[in-house]
Short mmCIF file of N, CA and C in Angstrom, two decimals:
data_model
loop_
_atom_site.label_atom_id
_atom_site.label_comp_id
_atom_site.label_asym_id
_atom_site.label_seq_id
_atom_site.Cartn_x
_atom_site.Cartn_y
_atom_site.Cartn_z
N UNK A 28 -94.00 -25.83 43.58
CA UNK A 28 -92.92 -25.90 42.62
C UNK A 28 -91.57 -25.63 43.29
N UNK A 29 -90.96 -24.76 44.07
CA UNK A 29 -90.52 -24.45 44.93
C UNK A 29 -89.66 -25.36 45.75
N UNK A 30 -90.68 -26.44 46.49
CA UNK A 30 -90.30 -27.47 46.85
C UNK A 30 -90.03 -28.60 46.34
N UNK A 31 -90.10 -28.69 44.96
CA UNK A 31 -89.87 -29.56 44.30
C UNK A 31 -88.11 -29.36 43.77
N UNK A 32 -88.06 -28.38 43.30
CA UNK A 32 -86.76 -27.38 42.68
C UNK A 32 -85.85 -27.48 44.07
N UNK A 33 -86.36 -27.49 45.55
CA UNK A 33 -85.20 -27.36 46.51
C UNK A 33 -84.94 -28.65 46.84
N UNK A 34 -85.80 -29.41 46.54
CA UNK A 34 -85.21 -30.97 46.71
C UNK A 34 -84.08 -31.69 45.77
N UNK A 35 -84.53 -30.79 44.24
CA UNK A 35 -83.42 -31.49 43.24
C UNK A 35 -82.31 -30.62 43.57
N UNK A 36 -82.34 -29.91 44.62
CA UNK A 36 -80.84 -28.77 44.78
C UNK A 36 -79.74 -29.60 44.67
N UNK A 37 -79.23 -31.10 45.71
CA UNK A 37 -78.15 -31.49 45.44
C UNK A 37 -78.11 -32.13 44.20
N UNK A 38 -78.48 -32.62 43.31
CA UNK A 38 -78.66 -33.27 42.05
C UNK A 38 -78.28 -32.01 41.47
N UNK A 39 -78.86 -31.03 41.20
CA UNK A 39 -78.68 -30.12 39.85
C UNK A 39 -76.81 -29.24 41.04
N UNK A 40 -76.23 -29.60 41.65
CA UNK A 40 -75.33 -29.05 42.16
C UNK A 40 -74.59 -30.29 41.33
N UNK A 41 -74.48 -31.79 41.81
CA UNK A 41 -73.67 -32.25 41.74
C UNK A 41 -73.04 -32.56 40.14
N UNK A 42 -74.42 -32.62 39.54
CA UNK A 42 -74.01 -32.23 37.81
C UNK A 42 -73.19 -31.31 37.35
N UNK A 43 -73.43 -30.06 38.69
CA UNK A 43 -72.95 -28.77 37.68
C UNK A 43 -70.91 -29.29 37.96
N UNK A 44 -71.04 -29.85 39.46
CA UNK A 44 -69.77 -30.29 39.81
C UNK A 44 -68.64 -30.88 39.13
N UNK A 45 -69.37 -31.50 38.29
CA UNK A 45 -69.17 -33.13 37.32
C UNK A 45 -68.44 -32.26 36.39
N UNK A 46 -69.59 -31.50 35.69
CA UNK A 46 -69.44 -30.96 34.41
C UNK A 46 -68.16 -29.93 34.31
N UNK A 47 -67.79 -28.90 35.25
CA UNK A 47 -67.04 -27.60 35.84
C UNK A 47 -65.52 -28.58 35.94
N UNK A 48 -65.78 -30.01 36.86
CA UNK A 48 -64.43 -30.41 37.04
C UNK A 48 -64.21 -30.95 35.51
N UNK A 49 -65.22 -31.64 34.68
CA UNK A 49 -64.06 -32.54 33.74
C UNK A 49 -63.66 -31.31 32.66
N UNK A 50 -64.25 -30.31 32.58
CA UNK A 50 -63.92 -28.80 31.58
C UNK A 50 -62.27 -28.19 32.32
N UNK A 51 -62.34 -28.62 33.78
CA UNK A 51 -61.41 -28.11 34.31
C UNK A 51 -60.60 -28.94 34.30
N UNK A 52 -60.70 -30.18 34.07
CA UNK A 52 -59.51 -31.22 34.30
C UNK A 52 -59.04 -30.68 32.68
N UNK A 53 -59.87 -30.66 31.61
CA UNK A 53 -59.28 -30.86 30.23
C UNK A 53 -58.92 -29.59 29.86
N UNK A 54 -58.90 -28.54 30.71
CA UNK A 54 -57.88 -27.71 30.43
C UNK A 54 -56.73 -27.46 30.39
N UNK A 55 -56.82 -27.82 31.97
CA UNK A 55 -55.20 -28.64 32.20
C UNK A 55 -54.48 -29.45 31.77
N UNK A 56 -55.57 -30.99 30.92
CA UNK A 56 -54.82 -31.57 30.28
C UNK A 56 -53.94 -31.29 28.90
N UNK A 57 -55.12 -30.49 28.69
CA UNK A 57 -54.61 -29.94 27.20
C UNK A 57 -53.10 -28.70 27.11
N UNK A 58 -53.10 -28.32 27.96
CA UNK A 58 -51.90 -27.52 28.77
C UNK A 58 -50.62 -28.47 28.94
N UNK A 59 -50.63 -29.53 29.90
CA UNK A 59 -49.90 -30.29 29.59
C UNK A 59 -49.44 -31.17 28.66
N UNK A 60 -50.46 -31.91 28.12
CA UNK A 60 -50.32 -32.96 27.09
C UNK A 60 -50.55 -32.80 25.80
N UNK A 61 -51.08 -31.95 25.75
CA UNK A 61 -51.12 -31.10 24.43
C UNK A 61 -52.57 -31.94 23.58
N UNK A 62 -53.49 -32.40 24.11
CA UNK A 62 -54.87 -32.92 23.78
C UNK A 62 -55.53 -32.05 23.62
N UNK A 63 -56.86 -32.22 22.98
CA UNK A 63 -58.16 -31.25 23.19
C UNK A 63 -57.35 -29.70 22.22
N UNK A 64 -56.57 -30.01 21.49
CA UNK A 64 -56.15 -28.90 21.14
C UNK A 64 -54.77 -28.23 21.54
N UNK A 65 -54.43 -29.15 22.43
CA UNK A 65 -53.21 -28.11 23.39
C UNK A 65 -53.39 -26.79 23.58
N UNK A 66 -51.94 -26.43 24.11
CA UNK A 66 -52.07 -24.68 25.16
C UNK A 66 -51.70 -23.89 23.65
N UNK A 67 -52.66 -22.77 24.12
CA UNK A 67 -52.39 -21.62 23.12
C UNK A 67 -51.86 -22.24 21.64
N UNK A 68 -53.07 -22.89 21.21
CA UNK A 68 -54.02 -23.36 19.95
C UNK A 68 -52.83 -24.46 19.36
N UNK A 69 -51.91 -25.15 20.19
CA UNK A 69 -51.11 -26.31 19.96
C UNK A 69 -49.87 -26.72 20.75
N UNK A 70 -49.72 -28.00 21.23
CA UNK A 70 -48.68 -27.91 21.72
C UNK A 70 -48.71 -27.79 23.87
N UNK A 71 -47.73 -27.89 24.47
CA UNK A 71 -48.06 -28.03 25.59
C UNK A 71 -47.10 -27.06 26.26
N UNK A 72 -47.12 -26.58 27.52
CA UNK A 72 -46.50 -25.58 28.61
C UNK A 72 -45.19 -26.61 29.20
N UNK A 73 -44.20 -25.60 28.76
CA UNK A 73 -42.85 -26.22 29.21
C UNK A 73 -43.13 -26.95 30.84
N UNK A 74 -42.28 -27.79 31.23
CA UNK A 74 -42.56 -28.41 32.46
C UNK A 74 -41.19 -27.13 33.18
N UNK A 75 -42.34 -26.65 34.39
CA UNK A 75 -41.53 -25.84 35.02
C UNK A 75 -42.07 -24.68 35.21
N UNK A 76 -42.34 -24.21 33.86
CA UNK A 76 -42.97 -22.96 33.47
C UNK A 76 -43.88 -22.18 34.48
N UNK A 77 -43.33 -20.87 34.94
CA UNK A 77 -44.09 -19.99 35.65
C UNK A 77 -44.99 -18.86 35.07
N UNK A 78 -46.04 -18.79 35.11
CA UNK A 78 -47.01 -19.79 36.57
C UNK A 78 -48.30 -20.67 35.17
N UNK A 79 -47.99 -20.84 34.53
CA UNK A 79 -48.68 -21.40 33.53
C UNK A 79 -48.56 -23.28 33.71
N UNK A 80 -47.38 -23.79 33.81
CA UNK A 80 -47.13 -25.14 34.00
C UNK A 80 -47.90 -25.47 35.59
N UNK A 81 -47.58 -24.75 36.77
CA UNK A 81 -48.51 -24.79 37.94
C UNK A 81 -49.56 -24.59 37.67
N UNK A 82 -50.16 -23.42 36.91
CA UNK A 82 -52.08 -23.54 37.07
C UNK A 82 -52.49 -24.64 35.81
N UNK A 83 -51.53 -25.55 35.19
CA UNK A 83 -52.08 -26.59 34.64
C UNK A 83 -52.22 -27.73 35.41
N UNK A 84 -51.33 -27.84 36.22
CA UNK A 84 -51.20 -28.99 37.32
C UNK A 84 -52.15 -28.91 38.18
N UNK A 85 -52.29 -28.03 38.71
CA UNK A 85 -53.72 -27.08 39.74
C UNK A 85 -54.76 -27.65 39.10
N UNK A 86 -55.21 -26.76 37.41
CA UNK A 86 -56.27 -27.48 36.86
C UNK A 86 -56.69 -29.16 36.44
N UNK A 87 -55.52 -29.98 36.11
CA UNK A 87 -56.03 -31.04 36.45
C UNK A 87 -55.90 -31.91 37.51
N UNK A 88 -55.76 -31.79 38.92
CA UNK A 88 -55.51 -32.47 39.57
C UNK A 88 -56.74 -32.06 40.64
N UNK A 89 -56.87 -30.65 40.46
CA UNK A 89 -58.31 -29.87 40.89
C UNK A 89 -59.71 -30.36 40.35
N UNK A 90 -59.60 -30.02 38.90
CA UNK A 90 -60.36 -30.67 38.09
C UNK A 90 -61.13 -32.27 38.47
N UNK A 91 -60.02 -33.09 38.45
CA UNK A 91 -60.53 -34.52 38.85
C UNK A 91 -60.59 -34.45 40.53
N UNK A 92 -60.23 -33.85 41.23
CA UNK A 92 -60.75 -34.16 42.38
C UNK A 92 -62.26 -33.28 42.70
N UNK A 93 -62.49 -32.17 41.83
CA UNK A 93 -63.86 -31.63 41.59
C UNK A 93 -64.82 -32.66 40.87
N UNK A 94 -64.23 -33.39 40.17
CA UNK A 94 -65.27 -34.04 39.13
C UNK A 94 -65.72 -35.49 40.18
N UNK A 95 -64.89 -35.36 40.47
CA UNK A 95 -65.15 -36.68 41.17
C UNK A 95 -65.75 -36.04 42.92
N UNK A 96 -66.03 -35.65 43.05
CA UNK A 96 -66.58 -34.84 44.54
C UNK A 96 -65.17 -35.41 45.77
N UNK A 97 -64.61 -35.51 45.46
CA UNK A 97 -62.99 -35.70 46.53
C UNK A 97 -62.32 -34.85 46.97
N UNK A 98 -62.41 -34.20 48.54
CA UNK A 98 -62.07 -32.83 49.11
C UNK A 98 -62.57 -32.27 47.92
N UNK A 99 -63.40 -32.03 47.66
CA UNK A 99 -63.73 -30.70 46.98
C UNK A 99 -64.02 -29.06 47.62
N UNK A 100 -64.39 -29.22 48.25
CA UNK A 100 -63.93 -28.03 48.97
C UNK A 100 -62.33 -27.41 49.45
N UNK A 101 -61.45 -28.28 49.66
CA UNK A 101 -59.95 -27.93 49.39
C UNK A 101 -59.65 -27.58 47.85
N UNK A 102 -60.00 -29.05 47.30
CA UNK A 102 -59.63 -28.75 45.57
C UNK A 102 -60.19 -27.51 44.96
N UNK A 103 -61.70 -27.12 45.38
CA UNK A 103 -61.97 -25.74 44.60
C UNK A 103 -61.45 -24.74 45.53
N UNK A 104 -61.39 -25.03 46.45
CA UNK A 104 -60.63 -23.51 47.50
C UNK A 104 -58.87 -22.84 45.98
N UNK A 105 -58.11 -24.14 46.31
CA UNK A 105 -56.99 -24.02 45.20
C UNK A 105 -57.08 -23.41 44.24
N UNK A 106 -58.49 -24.35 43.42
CA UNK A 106 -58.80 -24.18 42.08
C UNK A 106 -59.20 -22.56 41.88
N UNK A 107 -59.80 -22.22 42.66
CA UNK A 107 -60.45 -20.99 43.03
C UNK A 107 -59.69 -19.67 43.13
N UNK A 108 -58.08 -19.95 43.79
CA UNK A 108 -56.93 -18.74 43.74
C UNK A 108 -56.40 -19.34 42.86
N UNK A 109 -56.83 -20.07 42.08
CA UNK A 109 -55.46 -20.31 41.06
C UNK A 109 -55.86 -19.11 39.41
N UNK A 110 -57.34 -19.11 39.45
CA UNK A 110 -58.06 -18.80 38.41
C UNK A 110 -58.05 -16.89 39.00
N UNK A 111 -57.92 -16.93 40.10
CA UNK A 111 -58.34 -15.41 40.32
C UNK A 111 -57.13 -14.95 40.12
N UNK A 112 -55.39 -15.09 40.51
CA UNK A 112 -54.49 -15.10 40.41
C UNK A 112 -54.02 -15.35 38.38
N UNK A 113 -54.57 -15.71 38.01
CA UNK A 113 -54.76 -16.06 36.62
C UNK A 113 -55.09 -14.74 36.01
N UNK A 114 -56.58 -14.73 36.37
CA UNK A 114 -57.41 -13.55 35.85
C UNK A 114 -56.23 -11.86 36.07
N UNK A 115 -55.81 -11.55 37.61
CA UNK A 115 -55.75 -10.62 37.58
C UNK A 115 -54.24 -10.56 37.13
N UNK A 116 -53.06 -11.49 37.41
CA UNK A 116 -52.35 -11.11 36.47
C UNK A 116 -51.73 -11.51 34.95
N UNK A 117 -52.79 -12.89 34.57
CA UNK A 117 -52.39 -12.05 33.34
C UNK A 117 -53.51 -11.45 32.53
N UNK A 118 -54.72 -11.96 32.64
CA UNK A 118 -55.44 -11.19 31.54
C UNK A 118 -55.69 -9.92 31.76
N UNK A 119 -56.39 -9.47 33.29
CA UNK A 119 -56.62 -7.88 33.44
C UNK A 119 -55.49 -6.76 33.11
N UNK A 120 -54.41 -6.98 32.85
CA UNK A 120 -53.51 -5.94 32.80
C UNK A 120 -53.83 -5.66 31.37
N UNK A 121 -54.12 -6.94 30.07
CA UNK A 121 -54.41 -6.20 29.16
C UNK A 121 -55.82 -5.30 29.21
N UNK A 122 -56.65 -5.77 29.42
CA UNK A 122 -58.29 -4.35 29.53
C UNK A 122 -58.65 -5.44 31.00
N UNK A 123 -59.38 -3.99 31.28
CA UNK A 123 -60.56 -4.35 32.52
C UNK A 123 -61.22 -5.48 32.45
N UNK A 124 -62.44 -5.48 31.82
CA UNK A 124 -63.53 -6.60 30.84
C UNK A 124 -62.97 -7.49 30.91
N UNK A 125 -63.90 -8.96 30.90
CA UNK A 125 -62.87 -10.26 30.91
C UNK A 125 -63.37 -10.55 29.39
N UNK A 126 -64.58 -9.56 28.58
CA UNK A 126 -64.27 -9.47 27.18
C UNK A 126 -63.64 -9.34 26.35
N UNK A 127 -62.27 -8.31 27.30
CA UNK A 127 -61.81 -7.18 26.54
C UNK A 127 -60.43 -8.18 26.91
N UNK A 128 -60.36 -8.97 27.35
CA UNK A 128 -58.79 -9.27 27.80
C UNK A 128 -58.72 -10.91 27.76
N UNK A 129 -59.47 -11.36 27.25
CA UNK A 129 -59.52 -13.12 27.11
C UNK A 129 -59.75 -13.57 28.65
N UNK A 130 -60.13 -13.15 29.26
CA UNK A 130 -60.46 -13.91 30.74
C UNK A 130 -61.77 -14.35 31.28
N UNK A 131 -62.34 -14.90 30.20
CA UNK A 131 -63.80 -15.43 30.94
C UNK A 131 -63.96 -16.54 31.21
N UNK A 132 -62.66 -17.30 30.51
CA UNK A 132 -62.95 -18.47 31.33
C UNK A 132 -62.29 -18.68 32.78
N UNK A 133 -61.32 -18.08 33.06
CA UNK A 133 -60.65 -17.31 34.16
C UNK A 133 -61.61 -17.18 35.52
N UNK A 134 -62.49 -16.04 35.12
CA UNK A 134 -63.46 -15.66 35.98
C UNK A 134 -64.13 -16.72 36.24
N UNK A 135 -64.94 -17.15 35.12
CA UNK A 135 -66.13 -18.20 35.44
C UNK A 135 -65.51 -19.59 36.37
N UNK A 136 -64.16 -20.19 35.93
CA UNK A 136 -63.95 -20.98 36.90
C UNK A 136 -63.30 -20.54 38.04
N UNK A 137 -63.33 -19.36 37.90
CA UNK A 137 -63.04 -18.68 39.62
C UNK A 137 -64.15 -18.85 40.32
N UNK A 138 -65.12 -18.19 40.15
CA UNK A 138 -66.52 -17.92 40.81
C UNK A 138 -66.93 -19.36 40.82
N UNK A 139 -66.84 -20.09 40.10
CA UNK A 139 -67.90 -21.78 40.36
C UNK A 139 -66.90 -22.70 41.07
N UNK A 140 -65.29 -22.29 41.03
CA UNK A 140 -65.20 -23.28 42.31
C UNK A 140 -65.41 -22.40 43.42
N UNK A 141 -65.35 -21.29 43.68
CA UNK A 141 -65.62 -20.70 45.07
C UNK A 141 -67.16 -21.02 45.35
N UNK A 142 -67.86 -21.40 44.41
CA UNK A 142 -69.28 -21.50 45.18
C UNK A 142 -68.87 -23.29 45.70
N UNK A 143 -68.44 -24.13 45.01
CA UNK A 143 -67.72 -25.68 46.17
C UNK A 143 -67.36 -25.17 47.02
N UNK A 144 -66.62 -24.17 47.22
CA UNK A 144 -65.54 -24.01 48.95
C UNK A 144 -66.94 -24.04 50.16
N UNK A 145 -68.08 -23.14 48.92
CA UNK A 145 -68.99 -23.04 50.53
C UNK A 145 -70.16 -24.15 50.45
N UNK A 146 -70.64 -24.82 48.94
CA UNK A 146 -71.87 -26.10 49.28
C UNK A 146 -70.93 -27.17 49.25
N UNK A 147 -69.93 -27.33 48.89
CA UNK A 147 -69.55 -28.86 49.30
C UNK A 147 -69.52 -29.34 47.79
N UNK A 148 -69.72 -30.70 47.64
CA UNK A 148 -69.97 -31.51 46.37
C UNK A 148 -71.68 -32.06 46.07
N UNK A 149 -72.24 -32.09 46.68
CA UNK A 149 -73.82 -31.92 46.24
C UNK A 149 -74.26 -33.32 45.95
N UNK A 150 -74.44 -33.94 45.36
CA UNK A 150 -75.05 -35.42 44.93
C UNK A 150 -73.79 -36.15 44.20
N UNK A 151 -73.95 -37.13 44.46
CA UNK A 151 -72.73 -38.16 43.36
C UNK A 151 -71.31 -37.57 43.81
N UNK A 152 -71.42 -37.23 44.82
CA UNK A 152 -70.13 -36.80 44.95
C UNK A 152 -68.94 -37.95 46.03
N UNK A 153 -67.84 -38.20 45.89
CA UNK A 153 -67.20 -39.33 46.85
C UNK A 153 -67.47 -38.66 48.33
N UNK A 154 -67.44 -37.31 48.41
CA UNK A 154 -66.84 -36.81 49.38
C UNK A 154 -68.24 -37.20 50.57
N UNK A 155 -69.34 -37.32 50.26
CA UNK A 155 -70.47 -37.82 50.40
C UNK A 155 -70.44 -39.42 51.03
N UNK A 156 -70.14 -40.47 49.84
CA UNK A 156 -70.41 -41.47 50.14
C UNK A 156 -69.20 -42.05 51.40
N UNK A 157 -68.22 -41.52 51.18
CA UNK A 157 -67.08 -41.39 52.38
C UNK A 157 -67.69 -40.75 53.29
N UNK A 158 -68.60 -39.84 53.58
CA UNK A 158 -68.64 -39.61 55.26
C UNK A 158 -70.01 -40.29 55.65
N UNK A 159 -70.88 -40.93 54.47
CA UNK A 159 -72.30 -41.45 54.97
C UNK A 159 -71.71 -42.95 55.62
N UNK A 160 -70.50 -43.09 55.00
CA UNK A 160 -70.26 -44.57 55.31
C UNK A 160 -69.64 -44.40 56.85
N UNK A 161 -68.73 -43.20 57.12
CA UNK A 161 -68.41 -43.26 58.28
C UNK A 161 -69.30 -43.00 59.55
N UNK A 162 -70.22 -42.37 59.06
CA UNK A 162 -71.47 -42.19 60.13
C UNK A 162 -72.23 -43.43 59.99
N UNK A 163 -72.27 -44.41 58.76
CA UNK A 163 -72.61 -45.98 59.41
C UNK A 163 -72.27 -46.68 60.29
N UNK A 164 -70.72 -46.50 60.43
CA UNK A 164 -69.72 -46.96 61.17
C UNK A 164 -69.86 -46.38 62.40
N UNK A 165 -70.14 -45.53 62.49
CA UNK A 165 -69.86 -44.50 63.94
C UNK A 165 -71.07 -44.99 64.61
N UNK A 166 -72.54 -45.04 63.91
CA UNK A 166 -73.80 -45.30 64.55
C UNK A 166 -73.56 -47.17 65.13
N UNK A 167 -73.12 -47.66 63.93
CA UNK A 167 -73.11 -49.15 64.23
C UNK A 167 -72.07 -49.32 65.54
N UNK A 168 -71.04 -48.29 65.34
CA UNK A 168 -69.81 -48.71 67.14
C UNK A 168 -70.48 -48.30 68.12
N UNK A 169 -71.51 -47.27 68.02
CA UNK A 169 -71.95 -46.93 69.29
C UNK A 169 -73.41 -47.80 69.66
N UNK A 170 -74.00 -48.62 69.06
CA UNK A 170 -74.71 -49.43 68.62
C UNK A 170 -74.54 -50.31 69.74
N UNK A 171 -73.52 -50.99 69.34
CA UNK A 171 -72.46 -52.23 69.77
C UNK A 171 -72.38 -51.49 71.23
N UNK A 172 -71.68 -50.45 71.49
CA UNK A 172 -71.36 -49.72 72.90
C UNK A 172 -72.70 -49.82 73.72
N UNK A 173 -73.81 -49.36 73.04
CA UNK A 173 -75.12 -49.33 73.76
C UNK A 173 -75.47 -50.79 74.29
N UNK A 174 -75.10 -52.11 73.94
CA UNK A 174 -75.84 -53.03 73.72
C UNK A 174 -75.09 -53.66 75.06
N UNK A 175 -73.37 -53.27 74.90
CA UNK A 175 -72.79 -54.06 76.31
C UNK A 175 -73.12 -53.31 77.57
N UNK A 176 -73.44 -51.98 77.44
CA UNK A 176 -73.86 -51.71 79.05
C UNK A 176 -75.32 -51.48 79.07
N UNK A 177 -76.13 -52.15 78.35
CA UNK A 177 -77.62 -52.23 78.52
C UNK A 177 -77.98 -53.14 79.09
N UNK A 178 -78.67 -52.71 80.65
CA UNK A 178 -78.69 -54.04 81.21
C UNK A 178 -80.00 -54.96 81.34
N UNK A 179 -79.59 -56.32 81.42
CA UNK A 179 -80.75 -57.22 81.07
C UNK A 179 -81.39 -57.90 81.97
N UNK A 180 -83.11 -57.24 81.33
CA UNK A 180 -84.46 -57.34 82.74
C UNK A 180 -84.34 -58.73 82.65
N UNK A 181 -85.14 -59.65 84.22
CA UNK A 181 -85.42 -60.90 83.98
C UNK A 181 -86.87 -61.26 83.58
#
């Protein structure tokens, strides 16, 4: 069982990827554009606005490059101080608890993009099909390299 469960590892990663970025993109969107409800239950974050208008921009531009597996490991590195920087100054100053102070969603997308900074994007991810293609490329040039100085028996 074991081995079955460590084989679907990149699959059940790249879902969780999918799912974390488009929650994270539509936070942000809703921050800016005022969709999904807008920021603080209507309406959108002045353009400019410190540091609320930046961690909306962060979140969707993070967001879709998480959802889509594109540098994801840069995008959640960002995404990752943007939410911890979030958490500690503004919600922790009201209580400790991220119960006690509205910050759980704060935390939680702190901690799940820091786990991208260290697996990567996992299945379905671009960041994937961009380097399998370049190691096609790389095997097929050296391919080609092997073939002109291989020399030919009679």
């Amino acid at each position: 069982m074991t081995g079955r469960l460590n084989s679907a590892q990149p699959y059940a990663l790249g879902v969780f990827r999918i799912v974390i970025g488009l929650l994270f993109a539509c936070h942000g969107a809703a921050s800016l554009f005022g969709v999904l409800g807008g920021a603080s239950g209507g309406g959108t974050i002045d353009v400019g606005t410190w540091p609320g208008w930046y961690a909306a921009v962060i979140q969707l531009v993070g967001g879709v490059l998480v959802l889509l597996g594109l540098g994801t490991r840069a995008a959640a590195f960002i995404s990752s101080g943007s939410m911890a920087y979030a958490y500690f100054k503004v919600h922790q100053p009201e209580a400790l608890w991220p119960m006690e102070n509205g910050g759980e969603a704060a935390a939680i997308f702190c901690w799940a993009m820091l786990l991208f900074v260290f697996t990567g994007s996992g299945a379905f991810g671009l960041d994937r099909f961009f380097a399998s293609r370049a190691e096609d490329a790389k095997s097929a040039d050296k391919e080609g390299a092997d073939a002109k100085h291989t020399p030919v028996a009679a």
